[in-house]
Amino acid sequence: MTASTANDQRFREFKMPDVGEGLTEAEILKWYVAVGDTVSDGQVVCEVETAKAAVELPIPFDGVVHELRFGEGVTVDVGTAIISVDTRPGEGPAAAAAPAEPVAAPAAEPEPEPQGRQAVLVGYGAAPSSTKRRARKTQPAAAGAPVQQHMAAAIQAEMNGHAAPAAPAPVPAAPAAPASPAEPVGRPLAKPPVRKLAKDLGVDLATVVPTGTDGIVTREDVHAAVAARTAPAPVAEEPAAPAAPAPSVAAVPAAPADLAARETRIPVKGVRKATAQAMVASAFTAPHVTEFVTVDVTRTMKLVQQLKTDPDMAGLRVNPLLLVAKALLVAIKRNPDVNASWDEANQEIVRKDYVNLGIAAATPRGLIVPNIKDAGAKTLPQLSAALGELISTAREGRTSPADMSGGTVTITNVGVFGVDTGTPILNPGESAILAFGAVKLQPWVHKGKVKPRQVTTLALSFDHRLVDGELGSKVLADVAAVLEHPKRLITWG
């Protein structure tokens, strides 16, 4: 008991922290340490990806890395230990005592076998667990309990996609029952996705030659079995009479195999998972309304060129998005009721006297929406600097969870992809989102004559629970008016 207590004090675990606001899991992207490395308090040991950002995790104590609980690419729940550190590495013998305890306990009974399978559920599978499962299925045939053996064999047979073995007769017939389970003794192991693939393609896993570690059947093995099954199909033409139907019969199984081989399955996790959950929650919670307006932005485009040479904007990035952002902030100042959120619990509309302006940014890891805090209080140079920093940080994957929380309205620049417009979905908790389309040279009536002008289309989606059609229309019209005549940035701002 005392040895166990001393061991617990010596080996300390570092658990996956909640690095965001209420996040429940994170994926380990990269380990910066290995077993045997010396670490110190505050040293970064790994990089993890939360729902929206990549974050480096420092360890809060000194010692030597004793164990890395999960590999790279594994998603781990918050609160789960991910690394074990030996805080007293000088005491050699105790290091071996720590791993001895967990091994000794399972050896007493065959019952702990389910624990091996639980470890598989945490990640994408572990070879040690698979090995234990294989040993368990080899021995029970000689142990008795024929009814339970038959149930297990029947369930496994169904998962493999072939018929279940016949049920054993009465209990006295126990000696005869092992003959049935004896056949599946060599049944290969396979992960659930591979079993499903085999079932979908009509492949009996018992007939597949495994090439994976410890005799595990892989996806490639299943496809190879299908190919071997479909390749000899022309032999069916040997009988003279049924020669005609043979090609059509062979073509049926070939189609799904061919399609499956040309498909790629991508796990939904990290940013993609968070984006999917947020968009579904928003689309089915807030009643969306989207309005559109096409506007002549020729004067705004000229102003962009003039600002690029202005000494006050030296070293800053000036582009049309900057002026669109400023136009939206002016419109919100003229229509403050649009800058609000819906409090479902208290049945209240919360109007905000600050504007945290979100900018949708495409990154290598997916779409994120960081926001510029208190954007309405910034001058044009300050807004330009904040916008440039926000976008560069997002593309480098260094955006923190705090930078993505608390947004009030958002801009999405679909025009950079050559898209005219769209019907953007609200960022959860926000009242409106403005889509800025591509600026194109188009024929336009200007001063009574048709002339080529630079034109764009704006789309504003808003939450109809708190933004009426009149208010939404006024906001969109004000944004368009500022972009058509940018001098209104002065007269209205």
CSV table of C-alpha atoms in Angstrom, one decimal:
chain,number,residue,atom,x,y,z
A,1,MET,CA,0.0,0.0,0.0
A,2,THR,CA,2.8,2.3,0.9
A,3,ALA,CA,4.7,1.3,-2.2
A,4,SER,CA,1.7,2.1,-4.3
A,5,THR,CA,1.3,5.5,-2.7
A,6,ALA,CA,5.0,6.3,-3.1
A,7,ASN,CA,4.7,5.3,-6.8
A,8,ASP,CA,1.7,7.5,-7.3
A,9,GLN,CA,3.6,10.5,-5.9
A,10,ARG,CA,6.6,9.7,-8.0
A,11,PHE,CA,4.8,9.3,-11.4
A,12,ARG,CA,2.6,12.3,-12.2
A,13,GLU,CA,0.1,12.4,-15.0
A,14,PHE,CA,-0.6,15.4,-17.2
A,15,LYS,CA,-4.2,15.5,-18.4
A,16,MET,CA,-5.6,17.1,-21.5
A,17,PRO,CA,-6.7,20.6,-20.4
A,18,ASP,CA,-9.6,22.6,-21.6
A,19,VAL,CA,-7.6,25.1,-23.7
A,20,GLY,CA,-10.8,26.8,-25.0
A,21,GLU,CA,-14.2,27.7,-23.7
A,22,GLY,CA,-16.0,24.5,-22.9
A,23,LEU,CA,-14.2,22.3,-25.4
A,24,THR,CA,-14.6,18.6,-24.8
A,25,GLU,CA,-11.7,17.1,-26.9
A,26,ALA,CA,-8.5,17.8,-28.8
A,27,GLU,CA,-6.4,16.0,-31.3
A,28,ILE,CA,-2.7,15.4,-30.6
A,29,LEU,CA,-0.9,16.9,-33.6
A,30,LYS,CA,2.7,16.4,-32.6
A,31,TRP,CA,4.8,15.3,-29.7
A,32,TYR,CA,7.9,17.4,-28.9
A,33,VAL,CA,9.3,14.8,-26.4
A,34,ALA,CA,9.8,11.1,-26.3
A,35,VAL,CA,10.1,8.5,-23.5
A,36,GLY,CA,13.2,9.1,-21.5
A,37,ASP,CA,13.5,12.8,-22.3
A,38,THR,CA,14.0,15.2,-19.4
A,39,VAL,CA,11.3,17.9,-19.1
A,40,SER,CA,11.0,21.0,-16.9
A,41,ASP,CA,8.1,23.0,-15.6
A,42,GLY,CA,6.6,25.2,-18.4
A,43,GLN,CA,8.3,23.2,-21.2
A,44,VAL,CA,6.1,22.6,-24.3
A,45,VAL,CA,5.6,18.9,-24.7
A,46,CYS,CA,3.0,18.6,-27.5
A,47,GLU,CA,0.8,20.5,-29.9
A,48,VAL,CA,-2.9,19.8,-30.0
A,49,GLU,CA,-5.7,20.9,-32.2
A,50,THR,CA,-8.9,22.0,-30.6
A,51,ALA,CA,-12.2,22.6,-32.3
A,52,LYS,CA,-10.8,25.8,-33.9
A,53,ALA,CA,-7.1,26.3,-33.2
A,54,ALA,CA,-3.7,24.6,-32.8
A,55,VAL,CA,-2.3,25.1,-29.2
A,56,GLU,CA,1.0,24.1,-27.6
A,57,LEU,CA,0.7,22.5,-24.2
A,58,PRO,CA,3.4,23.2,-21.5
A,59,ILE,CA,3.9,20.6,-18.7
A,60,PRO,CA,3.5,21.9,-15.1
A,61,PHE,CA,6.3,19.9,-13.4
A,62,ASP,CA,9.8,18.6,-13.8
A,63,GLY,CA,11.0,15.0,-14.4
A,64,VAL,CA,11.7,12.4,-17.1
A,65,VAL,CA,9.0,11.3,-19.6
A,66,HIS,CA,7.9,7.8,-18.5
A,67,GLU,CA,5.0,7.2,-20.9
A,68,LEU,CA,3.2,8.8,-23.8
A,69,ARG,CA,-0.4,7.6,-23.5
A,70,PHE,CA,-1.5,8.4,-27.0
A,71,GLY,CA,0.1,8.7,-30.4
A,72,GLU,CA,-0.1,11.6,-32.9
A,73,GLY,CA,-3.3,12.0,-34.7
A,74,VAL,CA,-5.5,10.6,-31.8
A,75,THR,CA,-8.4,12.6,-30.5
A,76,VAL,CA,-8.4,12.7,-26.7
A,77,ASP,CA,-11.2,13.8,-24.3
A,78,VAL,CA,-10.5,16.7,-22.0
A,79,GLY,CA,-9.4,15.4,-18.6
A,80,THR,CA,-7.7,12.3,-19.9
A,81,ALA,CA,-4.1,11.7,-19.0
A,82,ILE,CA,-1.9,12.0,-22.1
A,83,ILE,CA,1.7,11.7,-20.6
A,84,SER,CA,3.2,10.3,-17.4
A,85,VAL,CA,6.4,11.8,-15.9
A,86,ASP,CA,8.8,10.3,-13.4
A,87,THR,CA,9.4,13.1,-10.9
A,88,ARG,CA,12.2,11.2,-9.1
A,89,PRO,CA,14.2,9.5,-11.9
A,90,GLY,CA,17.1,8.8,-9.6
A,91,GLU,CA,15.2,6.0,-7.9
A,92,GLY,CA,15.6,3.3,-10.5
A,93,PRO,CA,13.7,0.3,-9.1
A,94,ALA,CA,10.5,2.2,-8.6
A,95,ALA,CA,10.3,2.9,-12.3
A,96,ALA,CA,9.8,-0.8,-13.1
A,97,ALA,CA,7.2,-1.1,-10.2
A,98,ALA,CA,4.8,1.3,-11.8
A,99,PRO,CA,4.0,-0.7,-15.0
A,100,ALA,CA,4.1,-3.9,-13.0
A,101,GLU,CA,0.9,-3.2,-11.1
A,102,PRO,CA,-1.5,-2.8,-14.1
A,103,VAL,CA,-0.1,-6.0,-15.7
A,104,ALA,CA,-0.5,-8.1,-12.6
A,105,ALA,CA,-4.1,-7.2,-12.0
A,106,PRO,CA,-5.5,-8.4,-15.4
A,107,ALA,CA,-3.5,-11.6,-15.2
A,108,ALA,CA,-5.7,-12.9,-12.4
A,109,GLU,CA,-8.8,-13.3,-14.5
A,110,PRO,CA,-9.8,-13.5,-18.1
A,111,GLU,CA,-12.5,-10.8,-17.3
A,112,PRO,CA,-10.3,-7.7,-17.9
A,113,GLU,CA,-10.2,-8.6,-21.6
A,114,PRO,CA,-13.0,-5.9,-22.3
A,115,GLN,CA,-10.6,-3.3,-20.9
A,116,GLY,CA,-8.3,-4.0,-23.9
A,117,ARG,CA,-11.2,-3.3,-26.2
A,118,GLN,CA,-12.1,-0.1,-24.4
A,119,ALA,CA,-8.7,1.3,-25.2
A,120,VAL,CA,-9.5,0.8,-28.9
A,121,LEU,CA,-12.5,3.0,-28.6
A,122,VAL,CA,-10.4,6.0,-27.5
A,123,GLY,CA,-8.4,6.2,-30.8
A,124,TYR,CA,-8.3,4.3,-34.0
A,125,GLY,CA,-7.3,0.9,-32.7
A,126,ALA,CA,-4.3,-0.6,-30.9
A,127,ALA,CA,-2.4,-3.6,-31.9
A,128,PRO,CA,-1.9,-4.9,-28.4
A,129,SER,CA,-5.6,-5.0,-27.8
A,130,SER,CA,-6.2,-6.9,-31.0
A,131,THR,CA,-3.6,-9.5,-30.0
A,132,LYS,CA,-5.4,-10.2,-26.7
A,133,ARG,CA,-8.8,-10.5,-28.5
A,134,ARG,CA,-7.3,-13.1,-30.8
A,135,ALA,CA,-5.9,-15.2,-27.9
A,136,ARG,CA,-9.3,-15.1,-26.2
A,137,LYS,CA,-11.1,-16.5,-29.2
A,138,THR,CA,-8.7,-19.4,-29.7
A,139,GLN,CA,-9.1,-21.1,-26.3
A,140,PRO,CA,-12.8,-21.0,-25.2
A,141,ALA,CA,-13.7,-23.9,-27.5
A,142,ALA,CA,-12.4,-26.5,-25.1
A,143,ALA,CA,-13.8,-24.8,-22.0
A,144,GLY,CA,-17.5,-25.8,-22.1
A,145,ALA,CA,-20.5,-23.5,-22.0
A,146,PRO,CA,-21.6,-24.4,-25.5
A,147,VAL,CA,-24.6,-22.0,-25.6
A,148,GLN,CA,-22.4,-19.0,-24.8
A,149,GLN,CA,-19.9,-20.1,-27.4
A,150,HIS,CA,-22.5,-20.4,-30.0
A,151,MET,CA,-23.9,-16.9,-29.2
A,152,ALA,CA,-20.5,-15.4,-29.5
A,153,ALA,CA,-19.8,-17.2,-32.8
A,154,ALA,CA,-23.2,-16.2,-34.2
A,155,ILE,CA,-22.6,-12.5,-33.4
A,156,GLN,CA,-19.1,-12.6,-34.9
A,157,ALA,CA,-20.4,-14.5,-37.9
A,158,GLU,CA,-23.0,-11.8,-38.5
A,159,MET,CA,-20.4,-9.0,-38.3
A,160,ASN,CA,-18.3,-10.9,-40.8
A,161,GLY,CA,-21.2,-11.0,-43.2
A,162,HIS,CA,-21.7,-14.8,-43.4
A,163,ALA,CA,-24.2,-17.1,-42.0
A,164,ALA,CA,-24.2,-17.9,-38.3
A,165,PRO,CA,-23.3,-21.5,-37.2
A,166,ALA,CA,-26.1,-23.8,-36.3
A,167,ALA,CA,-27.2,-23.7,-32.7
A,168,PRO,CA,-26.1,-26.6,-30.5
A,169,ALA,CA,-28.8,-29.0,-29.6
A,170,PRO,CA,-29.5,-29.8,-25.9
A,171,VAL,CA,-26.9,-29.2,-23.2
A,172,PRO,CA,-25.8,-32.9,-23.1
A,173,ALA,CA,-24.6,-32.5,-26.7
A,174,ALA,CA,-21.8,-30.2,-25.4
A,175,PRO,CA,-19.1,-32.4,-27.0
A,176,ALA,CA,-20.6,-31.9,-30.4
A,177,ALA,CA,-20.9,-28.1,-30.1
A,178,PRO,CA,-17.2,-27.4,-30.2
A,179,ALA,CA,-17.1,-28.8,-33.7
A,180,SER,CA,-19.1,-25.8,-34.9
A,181,PRO,CA,-17.0,-23.1,-33.3
A,182,ALA,CA,-13.9,-25.0,-34.2
A,183,GLU,CA,-14.2,-23.8,-37.8
A,184,PRO,CA,-14.0,-20.1,-36.9
A,185,VAL,CA,-10.9,-20.6,-34.8
A,186,GLY,CA,-8.8,-19.2,-37.6
A,187,ARG,CA,-11.2,-16.3,-38.1
A,188,PRO,CA,-9.0,-13.3,-39.0
A,189,LEU,CA,-9.3,-10.1,-37.0
A,190,ALA,CA,-10.4,-6.8,-38.6
A,191,LYS,CA,-11.4,-3.3,-37.5
A,192,PRO,CA,-15.0,-2.3,-37.6
A,193,PRO,CA,-14.7,-0.2,-40.8
A,194,VAL,CA,-13.0,-3.1,-42.6
A,195,ARG,CA,-15.8,-5.5,-41.4
A,196,LYS,CA,-18.4,-3.1,-42.7
A,197,LEU,CA,-16.5,-2.9,-46.1
A,198,ALA,CA,-16.4,-6.7,-46.3
A,199,LYS,CA,-20.1,-6.9,-45.5
A,200,ASP,CA,-21.0,-4.3,-48.1
A,201,LEU,CA,-19.0,-6.1,-50.8
A,202,GLY,CA,-20.3,-9.5,-49.8
A,203,VAL,CA,-16.8,-10.8,-48.8
A,204,ASP,CA,-16.5,-13.5,-46.1
A,205,LEU,CA,-13.6,-12.4,-43.9
A,206,ALA,CA,-12.9,-16.1,-43.2
A,207,THR,CA,-11.8,-16.5,-46.8
A,208,VAL,CA,-9.5,-13.5,-46.9
A,209,VAL,CA,-5.8,-13.8,-46.5
A,210,PRO,CA,-4.7,-11.2,-43.9
A,211,THR,CA,-1.5,-9.2,-44.5
A,212,GLY,CA,-1.8,-6.8,-41.5
A,213,THR,CA,0.1,-7.0,-38.2
A,214,ASP,CA,-0.8,-9.9,-36.0
A,215,GLY,CA,-3.0,-11.3,-38.7
A,216,ILE,CA,-5.4,-8.3,-39.0
A,217,VAL,CA,-7.3,-8.1,-42.3
A,218,THR,CA,-6.9,-4.7,-43.9
A,219,ARG,CA,-9.0,-2.8,-46.5
A,220,GLU,CA,-6.5,-3.8,-49.2
A,221,ASP,CA,-7.0,-7.4,-48.3
A,222,VAL,CA,-10.7,-7.1,-48.8
A,223,HIS,CA,-10.3,-5.3,-52.1
A,224,ALA,CA,-7.8,-8.0,-53.2
A,225,ALA,CA,-10.3,-10.7,-52.3
A,226,VAL,CA,-13.0,-9.0,-54.4
A,227,ALA,CA,-10.6,-8.6,-57.3
A,228,ALA,CA,-9.7,-12.3,-57.1
A,229,ARG,CA,-13.3,-13.2,-57.0
A,230,THR,CA,-14.3,-11.0,-60.0
A,231,ALA,CA,-11.2,-11.7,-62.2
A,232,PRO,CA,-12.0,-15.4,-63.1
A,233,ALA,CA,-15.6,-14.4,-64.0
A,234,PRO,CA,-15.0,-15.2,-67.8
A,235,VAL,CA,-14.6,-18.9,-66.9
A,236,ALA,CA,-18.4,-18.9,-66.5
A,237,GLU,CA,-18.5,-18.9,-70.3
A,238,GLU,CA,-17.4,-22.6,-70.5
A,239,PRO,CA,-21.0,-23.9,-70.7
A,240,ALA,CA,-22.4,-23.1,-74.2
A,241,ALA,CA,-26.0,-22.4,-73.3
A,242,PRO,CA,-25.5,-20.0,-70.3
A,243,ALA,CA,-22.7,-18.1,-72.1
A,244,ALA,CA,-24.9,-15.0,-72.7
A,245,PRO,CA,-26.0,-14.3,-69.1
A,246,ALA,CA,-22.5,-14.8,-67.7
A,247,PRO,CA,-21.1,-11.3,-68.4
A,248,SER,CA,-24.1,-9.6,-66.8
A,249,VAL,CA,-23.7,-11.7,-63.6
A,250,ALA,CA,-20.0,-10.9,-63.4
A,251,ALA,CA,-20.6,-7.1,-63.8
A,252,VAL,CA,-22.9,-6.8,-60.8
A,253,PRO,CA,-20.3,-7.4,-58.0
A,254,ALA,CA,-17.6,-5.6,-59.9
A,255,ALA,CA,-19.4,-2.2,-59.7
A,256,PRO,CA,-19.3,-1.7,-55.9
A,257,ALA,CA,-15.7,-3.0,-55.6
A,258,ASP,CA,-14.6,-0.5,-58.3
A,259,LEU,CA,-16.4,2.4,-56.7
A,260,ALA,CA,-15.1,1.6,-53.2
A,261,ALA,CA,-11.5,1.5,-54.5
A,262,ARG,CA,-12.0,5.0,-55.9
A,263,GLU,CA,-13.4,6.5,-52.7
A,264,THR,CA,-11.4,8.2,-50.0
A,265,ARG,CA,-12.8,8.4,-46.4
A,266,ILE,CA,-11.6,11.4,-44.4
A,267,PRO,CA,-12.2,11.4,-40.6
A,268,VAL,CA,-14.3,14.4,-39.5
A,269,LYS,CA,-12.4,16.0,-36.7
A,270,GLY,CA,-10.8,19.2,-35.5
A,271,VAL,CA,-11.8,22.4,-37.4
A,272,ARG,CA,-14.0,20.5,-39.9
A,273,LYS,CA,-16.0,18.8,-37.1
A,274,ALA,CA,-16.4,22.1,-35.2
A,275,THR,CA,-17.5,23.9,-38.4
A,276,ALA,CA,-20.1,21.3,-39.2
A,277,GLN,CA,-21.5,21.3,-35.7
A,278,ALA,CA,-21.7,25.1,-35.6
A,279,MET,CA,-23.3,25.4,-39.0
A,280,VAL,CA,-25.9,22.8,-38.3
A,281,ALA,CA,-26.7,24.4,-34.9
A,282,SER,CA,-27.0,27.8,-36.5
A,283,ALA,CA,-29.0,26.8,-39.5
A,284,PHE,CA,-31.6,24.9,-37.4
A,285,THR,CA,-31.7,27.4,-34.5
A,286,ALA,CA,-31.8,30.9,-36.0
A,287,PRO,CA,-34.4,31.6,-38.7
A,288,HIS,CA,-32.2,33.0,-41.5
A,289,VAL,CA,-33.2,35.7,-43.9
A,290,THR,CA,-30.9,36.8,-46.7
A,291,GLU,CA,-31.2,40.0,-48.7
A,292,PHE,CA,-29.1,41.1,-51.7
A,293,VAL,CA,-28.0,44.3,-53.4
A,294,THR,CA,-25.9,45.0,-56.4
A,295,VAL,CA,-23.9,48.2,-56.2
A,296,ASP,CA,-21.4,50.3,-58.2
A,297,VAL,CA,-18.2,50.4,-56.2
A,298,THR,CA,-16.0,52.2,-58.8
A,299,ARG,CA,-15.4,55.1,-56.4
A,300,THR,CA,-14.4,52.8,-53.6
A,301,MET,CA,-11.9,51.0,-55.8
A,302,LYS,CA,-10.4,54.3,-56.7
A,303,LEU,CA,-10.1,55.2,-53.0
A,304,VAL,CA,-8.3,51.9,-52.4
A,305,GLN,CA,-5.7,52.9,-54.9
A,306,GLN,CA,-5.3,56.4,-53.4
A,307,LEU,CA,-5.0,55.0,-49.8
A,308,LYS,CA,-2.2,52.7,-50.9
A,309,THR,CA,0.0,55.8,-51.5
A,310,ASP,CA,-1.2,57.7,-48.4
A,311,PRO,CA,1.6,58.2,-45.9
A,312,ASP,CA,-0.7,57.4,-43.0
A,313,MET,CA,-1.3,53.9,-44.5
A,314,ALA,CA,2.4,53.2,-45.2
A,315,GLY,CA,3.3,49.6,-44.4
A,316,LEU,CA,-0.4,48.6,-44.0
A,317,ARG,CA,-2.4,46.4,-46.2
A,318,VAL,CA,-5.1,48.3,-48.1
A,319,ASN,CA,-7.7,46.3,-50.0
A,320,PRO,CA,-11.4,46.5,-50.8
A,321,LEU,CA,-12.2,44.3,-47.8
A,322,LEU,CA,-10.9,47.0,-45.5
A,323,LEU,CA,-13.4,49.5,-46.8
A,324,VAL,CA,-16.2,47.0,-46.8
A,325,ALA,CA,-15.5,46.4,-43.1
A,326,LYS,CA,-15.5,50.1,-42.4
A,327,ALA,CA,-18.7,50.5,-44.3
A,328,LEU,CA,-20.4,47.8,-42.2
A,329,LEU,CA,-19.2,49.4,-39.0
A,330,VAL,CA,-20.7,52.7,-40.1
A,331,ALA,CA,-24.0,51.0,-40.9
A,332,ILE,CA,-24.0,49.3,-37.5
A,333,LYS,CA,-23.4,52.7,-35.9
A,334,ARG,CA,-26.4,54.1,-37.7
A,335,ASN,CA,-28.5,51.0,-36.9
A,336,PRO,CA,-27.3,49.8,-33.5
A,337,ASP,CA,-30.2,47.3,-32.9
A,338,VAL,CA,-28.7,45.0,-35.5
A,339,ASN,CA,-25.6,44.4,-33.2
A,340,ALA,CA,-27.4,42.0,-30.8
A,341,SER,CA,-27.8,38.4,-29.8
A,342,TRP,CA,-30.7,36.1,-28.8
A,343,ASP,CA,-30.7,34.9,-25.2
A,344,GLU,CA,-32.9,31.8,-25.4
A,345,ALA,CA,-32.7,30.9,-21.7
A,346,ASN,CA,-34.0,34.3,-20.5
A,347,GLN,CA,-36.0,35.1,-23.6
A,348,GLU,CA,-34.2,38.4,-24.1
A,349,ILE,CA,-32.5,40.3,-26.9
A,350,VAL,CA,-29.1,41.4,-25.8
A,351,ARG,CA,-28.0,44.6,-27.6
A,352,LYS,CA,-24.2,45.1,-27.6
A,353,ASP,CA,-22.6,48.5,-27.5
A,354,TYR,CA,-19.4,47.1,-28.9
A,355,VAL,CA,-18.7,45.5,-32.2
A,356,ASN,CA,-16.4,42.4,-32.4
A,357,LEU,CA,-16.1,42.1,-36.1
A,358,GLY,CA,-15.5,38.5,-37.3
A,359,ILE,CA,-13.7,37.8,-40.6
A,360,ALA,CA,-14.2,34.4,-42.1
A,361,ALA,CA,-10.7,33.0,-43.0
A,362,ALA,CA,-9.9,29.9,-45.0
A,363,THR,CA,-6.9,28.1,-43.5
A,364,PRO,CA,-5.1,24.8,-44.2
A,365,ARG,CA,-7.1,23.2,-41.4
A,366,GLY,CA,-10.5,24.6,-42.5
A,367,LEU,CA,-12.7,27.7,-42.0
A,368,ILE,CA,-12.3,29.7,-38.9
A,369,VAL,CA,-13.8,33.1,-37.8
A,370,PRO,CA,-11.6,35.1,-35.6
A,371,ASN,CA,-12.8,38.6,-34.7
A,372,ILE,CA,-11.4,42.1,-34.2
A,373,LYS,CA,-12.3,43.2,-30.7
A,374,ASP,CA,-14.0,46.6,-30.4
A,375,ALA,CA,-13.6,47.2,-34.2
A,376,GLY,CA,-16.0,50.1,-34.2
A,377,ALA,CA,-13.7,52.2,-32.0
A,378,LYS,CA,-10.7,51.8,-34.4
A,379,THR,CA,-9.5,54.3,-37.0
A,380,LEU,CA,-8.9,53.1,-40.5
A,381,PRO,CA,-5.1,52.5,-40.0
A,382,GLN,CA,-5.8,50.7,-36.8
A,383,LEU,CA,-8.5,48.6,-38.5
A,384,SER,CA,-6.1,47.8,-41.3
A,385,ALA,CA,-3.4,46.7,-38.9
A,386,ALA,CA,-5.8,44.5,-36.9
A,387,LEU,CA,-7.2,43.0,-40.1
A,388,GLY,CA,-3.8,42.1,-41.5
A,389,GLU,CA,-2.7,40.6,-38.2
A,390,LEU,CA,-5.9,38.6,-37.9
A,391,ILE,CA,-5.6,37.0,-41.3
A,392,SER,CA,-1.9,36.2,-41.1
A,393,THR,CA,-2.3,34.6,-37.7
A,394,ALA,CA,-5.2,32.5,-38.9
A,395,ARG,CA,-3.3,31.2,-42.0
A,396,GLU,CA,-0.3,30.3,-39.8
A,397,GLY,CA,-2.6,28.3,-37.5
A,398,ARG,CA,-1.8,30.4,-34.5
A,399,THR,CA,-5.3,31.8,-33.8
A,400,SER,CA,-6.2,31.4,-30.1
A,401,PRO,CA,-9.7,30.3,-28.9
A,402,ALA,CA,-10.1,33.7,-27.3
A,403,ASP,CA,-9.7,35.4,-30.7
A,404,MET,CA,-12.6,33.4,-32.0
A,405,SER,CA,-15.0,34.0,-29.1
A,406,GLY,CA,-17.4,36.9,-28.5
A,407,GLY,CA,-18.0,37.9,-32.1
A,408,THR,CA,-21.1,40.0,-32.9
A,409,VAL,CA,-21.2,40.3,-36.7
A,410,THR,CA,-19.1,38.7,-39.5
A,411,ILE,CA,-17.9,39.4,-43.0
A,412,THR,CA,-17.2,36.6,-45.5
A,413,ASN,CA,-15.2,37.6,-48.6
A,414,VAL,CA,-16.4,35.1,-51.2
A,415,GLY,CA,-15.3,37.4,-54.0
A,416,VAL,CA,-11.7,36.3,-53.6
A,417,PHE,CA,-12.8,33.0,-55.2
A,418,GLY,CA,-14.5,34.8,-58.1
A,419,VAL,CA,-18.0,34.1,-56.7
A,420,ASP,CA,-20.7,36.8,-57.2
A,421,THR,CA,-22.6,36.2,-53.9
A,422,GLY,CA,-24.1,33.6,-51.7
A,423,THR,CA,-26.4,33.0,-48.7
A,424,PRO,CA,-24.0,32.9,-45.8
A,425,ILE,CA,-25.0,31.0,-42.6
A,426,LEU,CA,-24.7,33.0,-39.3
A,427,ASN,CA,-21.8,32.3,-37.0
A,428,PRO,CA,-23.6,30.9,-33.9
A,429,GLY,CA,-24.5,33.6,-31.4
A,430,GLU,CA,-24.2,36.4,-33.9
A,431,SER,CA,-27.0,38.5,-35.4
A,432,ALA,CA,-25.7,39.1,-39.0
A,433,ILE,CA,-23.2,38.1,-41.6
A,434,LEU,CA,-22.3,40.1,-44.7
A,435,ALA,CA,-21.0,38.3,-47.9
A,436,PHE,CA,-18.8,40.4,-50.2
A,437,GLY,CA,-18.9,39.2,-53.8
A,438,ALA,CA,-16.4,39.6,-56.6
A,439,VAL,CA,-15.9,43.1,-58.1
A,440,LYS,CA,-16.4,42.9,-61.9
A,441,LEU,CA,-16.4,45.3,-64.7
A,442,GLN,CA,-20.0,45.5,-66.0
A,443,PRO,CA,-22.2,47.8,-68.1
A,444,TRP,CA,-23.9,50.2,-65.7
A,445,VAL,CA,-26.1,53.3,-66.1
A,446,HIS,CA,-24.0,56.1,-64.8
A,447,LYS,CA,-25.1,59.8,-65.1
A,448,GLY,CA,-27.7,58.8,-67.7
A,449,LYS,CA,-25.3,56.8,-69.9
A,450,VAL,CA,-24.3,53.1,-70.0
A,451,LYS,CA,-20.7,52.9,-69.0
A,452,PRO,CA,-18.3,50.1,-67.9
A,453,ARG,CA,-18.3,50.3,-64.1
A,454,GLN,CA,-16.9,48.1,-61.3
A,455,VAL,CA,-19.8,46.4,-59.7
A,456,THR,CA,-20.3,43.9,-56.8
A,457,THR,CA,-23.1,42.1,-55.1
A,458,LEU,CA,-23.6,42.2,-51.3
A,459,ALA,CA,-25.7,39.6,-49.4
A,460,LEU,CA,-26.7,40.1,-45.8
A,461,SER,CA,-28.1,37.2,-43.7
A,462,PHE,CA,-29.6,38.0,-40.4
A,463,ASP,CA,-31.4,36.3,-37.5
A,464,HIS,CA,-35.1,37.1,-38.0
A,465,ARG,CA,-35.8,36.6,-34.3
A,466,LEU,CA,-34.1,39.8,-33.4
A,467,VAL,CA,-33.7,41.6,-36.8
A,468,ASP,CA,-36.8,42.6,-38.7
A,469,GLY,CA,-36.8,42.9,-42.4
A,470,GLU,CA,-36.9,46.7,-42.2
A,471,LEU,CA,-33.8,46.8,-39.9
A,472,GLY,CA,-31.9,44.3,-42.0
A,473,SER,CA,-32.7,46.2,-45.2
A,474,LYS,CA,-31.5,49.5,-43.7
A,475,VAL,CA,-28.2,48.0,-42.7
A,476,LEU,CA,-27.6,46.5,-46.1
A,477,ALA,CA,-28.7,49.7,-47.9
A,478,ASP,CA,-26.3,51.8,-45.7
A,479,VAL,CA,-23.3,49.5,-46.5
A,480,ALA,CA,-24.1,49.8,-50.2
A,481,ALA,CA,-24.5,53.6,-50.0
A,482,VAL,CA,-21.1,53.9,-48.3
A,483,LEU,CA,-19.4,51.7,-50.9
A,484,GLU,CA,-21.0,53.7,-53.8
A,485,HIS,CA,-20.1,57.0,-52.3
A,486,PRO,CA,-17.2,56.4,-49.9
A,487,LYS,CA,-17.2,60.1,-48.8
A,488,ARG,CA,-20.0,59.0,-46.5
A,489,LEU,CA,-17.4,57.4,-44.3
A,490,ILE,CA,-16.7,61.0,-43.3
A,491,THR,CA,-20.2,62.4,-43.3
A,492,TRP,CA,-21.8,59.4,-41.5
A,493,GLY,CA,-18.8,58.2,-39.6
